[in-house]
Coordinates of C-alpha atoms and ligand atoms in Angstrom, one line a residue:
M1 CA 41.9 5.7 -37.3
E2 CA 45.5 5.2 -38.0
L3 CA 46.5 8.0 -35.7
K4 CA 44.2 6.6 -33.0
K5 CA 45.7 3.2 -33.3
L6 CA 49.2 4.4 -32.9
T7 CA 48.3 6.8 -30.1
S8 CA 46.6 4.0 -28.3
I9 CA 49.7 1.8 -28.6
L10 CA 51.9 4.6 -27.3
A11 CA 49.5 5.7 -24.6
A12 CA 49.4 2.1 -23.5
L13 CA 53.1 2.1 -23.3
A14 CA 53.5 5.4 -21.7
L15 CA 50.8 5.1 -19.1
A16 CA 51.8 1.7 -18.0
A17 CA 51.8 2.9 -14.4
G18 CA 48.6 1.9 -12.7
L19 CA 47.3 0.0 -15.6
T20 CA 49.4 -3.1 -15.2
A21 CA 46.5 -5.3 -14.5
A22 CA 44.8 -4.4 -17.7
L23 CA 48.0 -4.3 -19.7
L24 CA 48.6 -8.0 -20.1
S25 CA 50.3 -8.2 -23.4
F26 CA 49.9 -11.1 -25.6
T27 CA 52.2 -12.3 -28.3
L28 CA 49.7 -14.5 -30.1
D29 CA 50.8 -16.6 -32.9
R30 CA 48.8 -17.8 -35.8
S31 CA 48.5 -21.4 -36.6
L32 CA 51.4 -22.6 -38.7
H33 CA 50.0 -25.1 -41.1
T34 CA 46.9 -25.8 -43.1
R35 CA 46.6 -29.2 -41.3
A36 CA 46.4 -27.5 -38.0
T37 CA 43.9 -25.1 -39.5
L38 CA 41.9 -27.9 -40.9
S39 CA 41.5 -29.6 -37.6
Q40 CA 40.4 -26.2 -36.2
V41 CA 37.9 -26.0 -39.1
F42 CA 36.3 -29.2 -37.9
I43 CA 36.1 -28.0 -34.3
F44 CA 34.7 -24.8 -35.9
V45 CA 32.1 -26.8 -37.8
A46 CA 30.9 -28.3 -34.5
L47 CA 30.9 -24.8 -33.0
A48 CA 29.0 -23.4 -35.9
L49 CA 26.4 -26.1 -35.4
F50 CA 26.1 -25.1 -31.7
I51 CA 25.8 -21.4 -32.7
A52 CA 23.2 -22.2 -35.4
L53 CA 21.2 -24.1 -32.7
A54 CA 21.6 -21.2 -30.3
T55 CA 20.5 -18.8 -32.9
L56 CA 17.4 -20.8 -33.7
R57 CA 16.6 -20.8 -30.0
G58 CA 17.3 -17.1 -29.9
R59 CA 14.9 -16.6 -32.9
A60 CA 12.2 -18.4 -30.9
R61 CA 12.7 -16.0 -28.1
R62 CA 12.8 -13.1 -30.5
A63 CA 9.0 -13.2 -30.4
E64 CA 9.2 -11.1 -27.3
P65 CA 8.6 -7.3 -27.7
V66 CA 11.5 -5.2 -28.7
G67 CA 13.4 -3.8 -25.7
T68 CA 13.0 -6.5 -23.2
A69 CA 15.8 -8.6 -21.7
R70 CA 15.7 -12.2 -22.9
G71 CA 17.2 -15.4 -22.0
A72 CA 17.0 -15.4 -18.2
V73 CA 17.6 -18.8 -16.8
G74 CA 15.8 -19.5 -13.5
R75 CA 17.1 -20.7 -10.2
N76 CA 16.4 -24.4 -10.7
E77 CA 18.5 -24.9 -13.8
A78 CA 21.5 -23.1 -12.3
Q79 CA 21.3 -25.2 -9.2
R80 CA 22.0 -28.4 -11.1
C81 CA 25.5 -27.2 -11.6
T82 CA 28.2 -26.8 -8.9
F83 CA 32.0 -26.4 -8.6
S84 CA 32.4 -30.1 -8.5
D85 CA 31.2 -30.2 -12.2
V86 CA 34.3 -28.3 -13.2
A87 CA 37.5 -30.2 -13.6
A88 CA 40.9 -28.4 -14.1
N89 CA 40.6 -24.6 -14.0
E90 CA 41.8 -24.5 -10.4
Q91 CA 42.8 -20.9 -10.7
A92 CA 39.4 -19.7 -11.8
L93 CA 37.7 -21.8 -9.2
E94 CA 39.9 -20.3 -6.5
S95 CA 38.6 -16.8 -7.4
L96 CA 35.0 -17.9 -7.7
R97 CA 35.0 -19.5 -4.3
Q98 CA 35.5 -16.1 -2.8
L99 CA 32.7 -14.7 -4.8
R100 CA 30.4 -17.6 -3.7
D101 CA 31.1 -16.6 0.0
Y102 CA 30.3 -13.1 -0.9
L103 CA 27.0 -14.0 -2.6
K104 CA 26.0 -16.1 0.4
D105 CA 26.6 -13.2 2.8
P106 CA 27.3 -9.9 1.2
G107 CA 26.7 -8.2 4.6
K108 CA 29.9 -9.7 5.9
Y109 CA 31.9 -7.8 3.3
V110 CA 30.0 -4.6 3.9
R111 CA 30.9 -4.8 7.6
Y112 CA 34.6 -5.0 6.8
G113 CA 34.3 -2.2 4.3
A114 CA 35.5 -4.5 1.5
R115 CA 34.6 -3.8 -2.1
M116 CA 33.9 -6.9 -4.1
P117 CA 34.6 -6.9 -7.8
R118 CA 31.5 -5.8 -9.6
G119 CA 32.4 -7.8 -12.6
V120 CA 34.6 -10.7 -13.5
L121 CA 35.9 -11.2 -16.9
L122 CA 36.7 -14.8 -18.0
Y123 CA 38.8 -14.9 -21.1
G124 CA 40.1 -17.8 -23.2
P125 CA 39.3 -19.9 -26.2
P126 CA 35.7 -21.3 -26.8
G127 CA 34.7 -24.4 -24.9
T128 CA 37.1 -24.0 -22.0
G129 CA 34.3 -23.9 -19.5
K130 CA 33.6 -20.2 -19.0
T131 CA 29.8 -20.6 -19.1
L132 CA 30.1 -23.7 -16.9
L133 CA 32.1 -21.7 -14.3
A134 CA 29.5 -18.9 -14.2
R135 CA 26.7 -21.4 -13.9
A136 CA 28.5 -23.3 -11.2
L137 CA 29.0 -20.0 -9.2
A138 CA 25.2 -19.4 -9.3
G139 CA 24.5 -23.0 -8.4
E140 CA 26.9 -23.0 -5.5
A141 CA 25.6 -19.8 -4.1
G142 CA 22.0 -20.9 -4.7
V143 CA 21.1 -17.6 -6.6
P144 CA 19.4 -17.1 -9.9
F145 CA 21.4 -17.1 -13.1
F146 CA 20.7 -14.7 -15.9
A147 CA 22.5 -15.6 -19.1
L148 CA 22.7 -13.5 -22.3
S149 CA 25.1 -13.2 -25.2
G150 CA 26.7 -9.9 -26.2
S151 CA 25.3 -10.3 -29.6
D152 CA 21.7 -10.3 -28.2
F153 CA 22.4 -6.6 -27.4
V154 CA 23.6 -5.6 -30.8
E155 CA 20.7 -4.2 -32.7
K156 CA 20.1 -2.1 -35.8
F157 CA 18.1 0.5 -34.0
V158 CA 19.8 3.0 -31.8
G159 CA 18.8 2.7 -28.2
V160 CA 17.3 -0.8 -28.4
G161 CA 20.4 -2.5 -27.1
A162 CA 20.7 0.0 -24.3
S163 CA 17.2 -0.4 -23.2
R164 CA 17.7 -4.2 -23.2
V165 CA 20.7 -3.8 -20.9
R166 CA 18.6 -1.7 -18.5
E167 CA 15.8 -4.2 -18.6
L168 CA 18.1 -7.0 -17.8
F169 CA 19.5 -5.3 -14.8
K170 CA 16.1 -4.3 -13.6
K171 CA 15.0 -7.9 -13.8
A172 CA 18.2 -9.0 -12.0
R173 CA 17.7 -6.5 -9.2
K174 CA 14.2 -7.7 -8.6
A175 CA 15.6 -11.2 -8.2
G176 CA 17.8 -9.9 -5.4
K177 CA 21.1 -11.6 -5.3
C178 CA 22.1 -13.2 -8.6
V179 CA 24.7 -13.9 -11.2
I180 CA 24.4 -12.2 -14.5
F181 CA 26.4 -13.9 -17.3
I182 CA 27.2 -12.1 -20.6
D183 CA 28.8 -14.3 -23.1
E184 CA 30.8 -12.9 -26.1
I185 CA 31.0 -9.5 -24.4
D186 CA 33.3 -8.4 -27.3
A187 CA 30.2 -8.2 -29.5
M188 CA 29.0 -5.2 -27.4
G189 CA 32.2 -4.0 -25.8
K190 CA 34.6 -3.7 -28.7
R191 CA 37.2 -1.1 -28.5
R192 CA 35.6 2.1 -29.7
D193 CA 37.1 3.5 -32.9
D194 CA 36.0 5.4 -36.0
N195 CA 33.9 2.4 -37.2
S196 CA 31.9 2.0 -34.0
S197 CA 28.2 2.8 -34.2
D198 CA 26.1 5.0 -32.0
E199 CA 24.0 2.0 -31.2
R200 CA 27.0 0.0 -29.8
D201 CA 28.3 3.0 -27.9
Q202 CA 24.9 3.5 -26.2
T203 CA 24.7 -0.2 -25.4
L204 CA 28.1 -0.2 -23.8
N205 CA 27.5 3.0 -21.9
A206 CA 24.3 1.6 -20.5
L207 CA 26.2 -1.5 -19.3
L208 CA 28.9 0.6 -17.7
S209 CA 26.4 2.8 -15.9
E210 CA 24.3 -0.1 -14.7
M211 CA 27.4 -1.7 -13.3
S212 CA 28.4 1.5 -11.4
G213 CA 24.8 1.7 -10.2
F214 CA 24.7 -1.2 -7.7
Y215 CA 26.3 -1.4 -4.3
T216 CA 28.5 -4.0 -2.6
G217 CA 25.5 -5.0 -0.4
D218 CA 23.3 -5.8 -3.4
G219 CA 24.9 -9.2 -4.1
V220 CA 24.8 -8.9 -7.9
I221 CA 27.8 -10.3 -9.7
V222 CA 28.3 -9.8 -13.4
I223 CA 30.4 -12.4 -15.2
A224 CA 31.4 -11.8 -18.8
A225 CA 33.2 -14.1 -21.1
T226 CA 35.3 -13.4 -24.2
N227 CA 37.9 -15.1 -26.3
R228 CA 39.3 -11.9 -27.5
I229 CA 40.3 -9.8 -24.5
E230 CA 42.5 -7.7 -26.7
M231 CA 39.5 -6.4 -28.6
L232 CA 37.7 -5.1 -25.5
D233 CA 37.1 -1.4 -24.8
P234 CA 39.6 -0.4 -22.0
A235 CA 36.6 1.3 -20.2
L236 CA 35.3 -2.2 -19.5
L237 CA 38.4 -3.2 -17.6
R238 CA 38.6 -0.2 -15.3
P239 CA 38.1 -0.5 -11.5
G240 CA 34.5 -0.9 -10.6
R241 CA 33.8 -2.6 -13.9
F242 CA 35.3 -5.9 -14.9
D243 CA 38.2 -5.4 -12.6
R244 CA 38.9 -9.0 -12.0
Q245 CA 40.2 -10.8 -15.1
I246 CA 40.7 -14.6 -15.0
E247 CA 42.3 -16.5 -17.8
V248 CA 40.6 -19.7 -18.7
G249 CA 43.1 -21.4 -21.0
L250 CA 43.0 -24.6 -23.0
P251 CA 43.8 -27.5 -20.6
E252 CA 47.2 -29.0 -20.6
K253 CA 47.9 -32.7 -20.4
R254 CA 47.3 -33.1 -16.6
Q255 CA 44.1 -31.0 -16.8
R256 CA 42.8 -32.9 -19.9
L257 CA 43.1 -36.1 -17.9
S258 CA 41.0 -34.7 -15.0
I259 CA 38.4 -33.5 -17.5
L260 CA 38.3 -36.9 -19.2
K261 CA 38.0 -38.5 -15.8
K262 CA 35.1 -36.2 -14.8
H263 CA 33.2 -36.9 -18.0
S264 CA 33.7 -40.6 -17.9
E265 CA 32.4 -40.9 -14.4
N266 CA 28.9 -41.9 -15.7
K267 CA 30.3 -44.0 -18.6
P268 CA 31.2 -47.7 -18.6
L269 CA 34.7 -47.8 -19.9
D270 CA 36.5 -51.0 -20.9
G271 CA 39.4 -52.1 -18.6
D272 CA 41.9 -51.5 -21.4
V273 CA 41.0 -47.9 -22.0
D274 CA 43.9 -45.7 -21.1
L275 CA 42.8 -42.2 -20.3
E276 CA 46.4 -41.0 -19.7
E277 CA 47.2 -41.9 -23.2
L278 CA 44.1 -40.2 -24.5
A279 CA 45.0 -37.1 -22.5
A280 CA 48.5 -37.1 -24.1
Q281 CA 47.0 -37.3 -27.6
T282 CA 44.4 -34.6 -27.3
V283 CA 46.7 -31.6 -27.5
S284 CA 44.7 -28.3 -28.0
F285 CA 41.4 -29.9 -27.2
S286 CA 39.1 -27.8 -25.1
G287 CA 37.0 -29.1 -22.2
A288 CA 34.1 -29.0 -24.6
S289 CA 35.9 -31.1 -27.3
L290 CA 37.0 -33.6 -24.7
E291 CA 33.4 -34.0 -23.5
N292 CA 32.3 -34.3 -27.1
L293 CA 34.9 -37.0 -27.8
L294 CA 33.7 -39.1 -24.9
N295 CA 30.1 -38.6 -25.9
E296 CA 30.8 -39.7 -29.5
A297 CA 32.5 -42.8 -28.2
A298 CA 29.5 -43.5 -25.9
L299 CA 27.1 -43.1 -28.8
A300 CA 29.1 -45.5 -30.9
A301 CA 29.3 -48.1 -28.1
A302 CA 25.6 -47.8 -27.5
V303 CA 24.9 -48.5 -31.2
R304 CA 27.2 -51.6 -31.1
G305 CA 25.5 -52.6 -27.8
T306 CA 28.4 -54.5 -26.3
G307 CA 27.8 -53.0 -22.9
S308 CA 30.9 -50.9 -22.5
I309 CA 33.0 -48.3 -24.3
G310 CA 36.2 -49.7 -25.8
R311 CA 39.6 -48.4 -27.1
E312 CA 38.3 -48.7 -30.6
D313 CA 35.3 -46.5 -29.9
L314 CA 37.5 -43.8 -28.5
R315 CA 40.0 -44.1 -31.3
A316 CA 37.2 -43.6 -33.9
A317 CA 35.7 -40.8 -31.9
F318 CA 39.0 -39.1 -31.6
Y319 CA 39.5 -39.0 -35.4
R320 CA 35.9 -37.9 -35.9
T321 CA 36.2 -35.1 -33.4
V322 CA 39.5 -33.8 -34.4
A323 CA 39.8 -34.1 -38.1
G324 CA 36.8 -35.9 -39.6
V325 CA 37.7 -37.9 -42.7
D326 CA 41.1 -36.3 -43.1
R327 CA 42.5 -38.4 -40.3
A328 CA 45.0 -35.7 -39.6
I329 CA 45.6 -35.2 -35.9
T330 CA 46.2 -31.8 -34.4
A331 CA 49.6 -30.2 -34.8
T332 CA 52.2 -32.7 -35.8
A333 CA 55.3 -33.2 -33.7
R334 CA 57.3 -31.1 -36.1
E335 CA 54.7 -28.3 -36.0
R336 CA 54.7 -28.4 -32.2
R337 CA 58.5 -28.2 -32.2
I338 CA 58.3 -25.1 -34.5
I339 CA 55.8 -23.4 -32.2
A340 CA 57.9 -24.3 -29.1
V341 CA 61.0 -22.8 -30.7
H342 CA 59.1 -19.7 -31.8
E343 CA 57.6 -19.1 -28.3
A344 CA 60.9 -19.9 -26.6
G345 CA 62.5 -17.2 -28.9
H346 CA 60.1 -14.5 -27.6
A347 CA 60.6 -15.6 -24.0
L348 CA 64.4 -15.7 -24.3
V349 CA 64.8 -12.3 -25.9
S350 CA 62.4 -10.8 -23.4
R351 CA 64.4 -12.2 -20.6
L352 CA 67.6 -10.8 -22.1
L353 CA 66.5 -7.4 -23.1
A354 CA 63.5 -6.6 -20.8
P355 CA 63.9 -8.7 -17.6
E356 CA 61.9 -6.0 -15.8
N357 CA 58.8 -7.3 -17.6
R358 CA 57.2 -10.2 -15.8
L359 CA 56.6 -13.3 -17.9
A360 CA 53.4 -14.8 -16.7
R361 CA 53.0 -17.7 -18.9
V362 CA 54.5 -19.3 -22.1
S363 CA 52.4 -21.9 -23.9
I364 CA 52.4 -23.8 -27.2
L365 CA 48.6 -24.4 -26.9
P366 CA 46.3 -22.1 -28.9
A367 CA 45.0 -19.1 -26.9
G368 CA 42.2 -18.1 -29.2
H369 CA 41.2 -17.4 -32.7
G370 CA 43.6 -19.3 -34.9
A371 CA 46.5 -18.7 -32.6
A372 CA 49.2 -21.3 -32.0
G373 CA 51.1 -20.6 -28.9
Y374 CA 51.5 -17.5 -26.8
N375 CA 53.6 -15.5 -24.4
L376 CA 51.7 -13.7 -21.7
C377 CA 53.8 -10.8 -20.3
V378 CA 53.0 -8.1 -17.8
P379 CA 55.0 -5.0 -18.7
A380 CA 56.8 -3.1 -15.9
E381 CA 55.2 0.1 -14.7
R382 CA 56.8 3.0 -16.2
V383 CA 55.9 6.7 -16.7
M384 CA 58.2 7.5 -19.6
V385 CA 59.0 5.3 -22.5
E386 CA 62.5 5.6 -23.9
K387 CA 63.8 4.7 -27.3
R388 CA 65.6 1.6 -26.0
H389 CA 62.3 0.3 -24.5
L390 CA 60.7 0.6 -27.9
E391 CA 63.6 -1.1 -29.6
N392 CA 63.6 -3.9 -27.0
Q393 CA 59.9 -4.4 -27.6
I394 CA 60.5 -4.6 -31.4
C395 CA 63.2 -7.2 -30.7
V396 CA 61.0 -9.3 -28.5
L397 CA 58.3 -9.3 -31.2
L398 CA 60.8 -10.3 -33.9
A399 CA 62.3 -13.0 -31.7
G400 CA 59.8 -15.7 -32.6
R401 CA 60.5 -15.5 -36.3
A402 CA 64.3 -15.2 -35.7
A403 CA 64.3 -18.3 -33.6
E404 CA 62.4 -20.2 -36.2
Q405 CA 64.8 -19.1 -38.9
L406 CA 67.9 -20.0 -36.9
A407 CA 66.6 -23.4 -35.9
F408 CA 64.9 -24.6 -39.1
G409 CA 66.4 -22.5 -41.9
D410 CA 65.1 -20.0 -44.4
D411 CA 62.8 -22.5 -46.2
A412 CA 60.9 -23.4 -43.1
L413 CA 59.6 -19.9 -42.3
T414 CA 56.0 -20.1 -41.2
A415 CA 53.0 -17.8 -41.3
G416 CA 53.0 -18.0 -37.5
A417 CA 54.8 -14.7 -37.1
S418 CA 52.5 -12.5 -39.1
S419 CA 50.9 -10.6 -36.3
D420 CA 54.3 -10.2 -34.5
L421 CA 55.8 -8.7 -37.7
A422 CA 52.8 -6.4 -38.1
R423 CA 53.1 -5.1 -34.5
A424 CA 56.8 -4.6 -34.9
A425 CA 56.3 -2.6 -38.0
E426 CA 53.7 -0.4 -36.3
L427 CA 56.1 0.4 -33.5
A428 CA 58.9 1.1 -36.0
T429 CA 56.5 3.4 -37.9
A430 CA 55.7 5.3 -34.8
M431 CA 59.4 5.7 -33.9
V432 CA 60.2 7.0 -37.4
T433 CA 57.2 9.1 -38.3
E434 CA 55.9 10.4 -34.9
L435 CA 58.5 10.2 -32.2
G436 CA 61.6 11.5 -34.0
M437 CA 63.6 8.5 -32.8
D438 CA 65.2 7.7 -36.1
G439 CA 67.0 10.0 -38.5
E440 CA 66.3 13.7 -37.6
P441 CA 65.8 13.6 -33.8
A442 CA 63.2 16.3 -33.5
V443 CA 61.0 15.9 -36.5
S444 CA 57.5 14.5 -36.5
L445 CA 57.2 13.4 -40.2
K446 CA 53.6 12.6 -39.6
A447 CA 52.7 16.2 -38.5
L448 CA 54.9 17.6 -41.3
G449 CA 53.3 15.3 -43.8
R450 CA 49.8 16.6 -43.1
G451 CA 50.9 20.1 -44.0
C452 CA 53.6 19.3 -46.6
G453 CA 51.8 16.7 -48.8
G454 CA 52.9 13.3 -47.6
V455 CA 56.0 11.8 -46.1
T456 CA 58.7 10.4 -48.3
G457 CA 61.3 7.8 -47.4
A458 CA 59.6 6.9 -44.1
A459 CA 59.0 3.3 -45.2
E460 CA 62.7 2.8 -46.1
R461 CA 63.7 4.1 -42.8
C462 CA 61.3 1.8 -41.0
K463 CA 62.6 -1.1 -42.9
A464 CA 66.2 -0.2 -42.1
L465 CA 65.3 0.1 -38.4
L466 CA 63.6 -3.3 -38.4
G467 CA 66.5 -4.8 -40.3
T468 CA 69.0 -3.6 -37.7
Q469 CA 67.0 -4.9 -34.8
Y470 CA 66.4 -8.3 -36.6
E471 CA 70.2 -8.8 -37.0
H472 CA 70.6 -7.9 -33.3
V473 CA 68.0 -10.5 -32.3
K474 CA 69.5 -13.2 -34.4
A475 CA 72.9 -12.6 -32.8
L476 CA 71.4 -12.8 -29.3
I477 CA 69.6 -16.0 -30.0
S478 CA 72.7 -17.7 -31.7
T479 CA 74.7 -16.8 -28.6
E480 CA 72.1 -18.3 -26.3
A481 CA 71.1 -21.3 -28.5
D482 CA 71.4 -23.6 -25.4
A483 CA 68.9 -21.6 -23.5
L484 CA 66.5 -21.5 -26.5
K485 CA 66.7 -25.3 -26.9
A486 CA 66.3 -26.0 -23.2
L487 CA 63.1 -23.9 -23.0
A488 CA 61.7 -25.3 -26.3
D489 CA 62.3 -28.9 -25.0
A490 CA 60.5 -28.0 -21.7
L491 CA 57.6 -26.6 -23.7
M492 CA 57.3 -29.7 -25.8
E493 CA 57.0 -31.7 -22.6
A494 CA 54.8 -29.5 -20.5
E495 CA 52.9 -27.6 -23.2
S496 CA 52.4 -24.6 -20.8
L497 CA 54.8 -23.2 -18.3
E498 CA 54.4 -20.6 -15.6
G499 CA 56.6 -17.6 -16.2
A500 CA 58.8 -18.2 -13.2
A501 CA 59.5 -21.8 -14.3
A502 CA 60.3 -20.7 -17.8
E503 CA 62.6 -18.0 -16.6
A504 CA 64.4 -20.4 -14.3
I505 CA 65.0 -22.8 -17.2
L506 CA 66.4 -19.9 -19.3
D507 CA 68.6 -18.6 -16.5
A508 CA 70.1 -22.0 -15.9
H509 CA 71.3 -22.2 -19.5
L510 CA 72.3 -18.6 -20.3
S511 CA 75.9 -17.8 -20.9
N512 CA 77.5 -15.7 -18.0
N513 CA 78.1 -12.5 -19.9
R514 CA 74.4 -12.0 -20.8
P515 CA 73.3 -8.4 -21.2
K516 CA 71.0 -6.9 -18.6
S517 CA 69.0 -3.8 -18.9
A518 CA 66.2 -2.2 -16.9
Ligands
ADP1 P1 32.8 -21.7 -22.9 O1 31.7 -20.9 -22.2 O2 34.2 -21.4 -22.4 O3 32.7 -21.6 -24.4 P2 31.4 -24.0 -21.9 O4 31.3 -23.6 -20.4 O5 30.2 -23.7 -22.7 O6 32.6 -23.2 -22.6 O7 31.8 -25.5 -22.0 C1 31.0 -26.4 -22.7 C2 31.0 -27.8 -22.1 O8 32.3 -28.3 -22.1 C3 30.7 -27.7 -20.6 O9 29.3 -27.7 -20.4 C4 31.3 -29.0 -20.1 O10 30.6 -30.1 -20.4 C5 32.6 -29.1 -20.9 N1 33.7 -28.5 -20.2 C6 34.5 -27.4 -20.6 N2 35.4 -27.2 -19.7 C7 35.3 -28.1 -18.7 C8 36.0 -28.3 -17.5 N3 37.0 -27.5 -17.1 N4 35.6 -29.3 -16.7 C9 34.5 -30.1 -17.0 N5 33.8 -29.9 -18.2 C10 34.2 -28.9 -19.0
ZN2 ZN1 55.1 -14.9 -32.0

């Protein structure tokens, strides 16, 4: 397992060529503070309720005989929903518009010899509208919508999940053109490792072969959703499978405003209600929590019976939605500042040491499970990985923590860097024990250790390697403190920045003698 993990990291690095699309690398950062976690717990409680309800409904369906596809939603329900129901998410909509044209007239694409993506993967935190987008696609194209959850396919008995997959596709084919939606695809499509079961493998294989089995002219689109793209089996992301991947992130201020506007269209708001202000306050709310917030306020107003929804209703609903009795709001200003500095640190050091990697997005909004902030970076294509590339990568990983330490001091270190530190240590371990890149240049301690009873001193050498790189990173960041501050300020303001915009801010503030490497 250990070996596989390391090999897969190295393989991912070495075989970057041709895999760029699938190789989006995340620097995800854990939430920094119990307060932040607490508010997530409340959102989580709401989610847990939804899940419990969904499970109950699932139980009801479970009465069907083993081995049949369940949960198909007919044409009528899907038709109620269109692209105009989706606010924000412009990027995802752009992609889906093309798919709608295809579903309306697949023949046109066949005539031009174009291959449409068989599968589209929507990834991002829960409640950001992934299901809504899939339903809207079916609704727009006027085709049936089949919705299932990945966990519906995970069964105790080998072969049952697989036959369920085949059953689903059979049903879908019979329907002619359609949209198949698989929520939580990670439940069935987890990266295969030593722990994976025969059952899950068979289920995943069945899905892969069904997806290869239909033709461009069929007009079947499979949309899958996940909030943990990094957990997916790479086989799922290959061409001909889910080869189009669309990020559906948490909405930023401007997008929150348009979601709030959309969901208040049918609600009588008081004249003094300021949606702009509400949008500014609801940092890290998903579309679903915004919708929930407005609904709570509407419920309260209905109970009071004054005829419209007032500021006070919204204020109370805000606290109920975000933090229940605790009255804590989402990340405090100080916490947001820490996250901003941390993410700016990653982006700065990446710009300095690995400018060939393309920064796609920097954000201080959570990207998924307990993460606070992220850097999304597309690594440059490269056939061979050199020692300096690995060192640079370690530096970029350590940069979040280093920036925090320099800006806020030793006592303010946060737990936000834990996964960065773990990944840096994994890389260092590979360099020391497998690649002969530290100490004796041509020795694989790992291979030796298997024959010669363990490896001694490797941990010390990894620590030394990490220590050297950490000092290097701190020196870089101190020299470029202006650039760090400029980017952190911009992140505080905008919450998310496109990579190009972030790089422009950095470049405008870097000292002239900045190092460059390729
Ligand atoms: P996901 O599938 O990503 O978990 P859903 O699609 O189930 O999220 O979203 C739940 C609800 O939240 C939607 O039905 C809708 O009411 C609201 N919602 C989420 N995102 C948006 C959005 N971008 N625009 C409008 N409503 C949204
Ligand atoms: Zn980080």
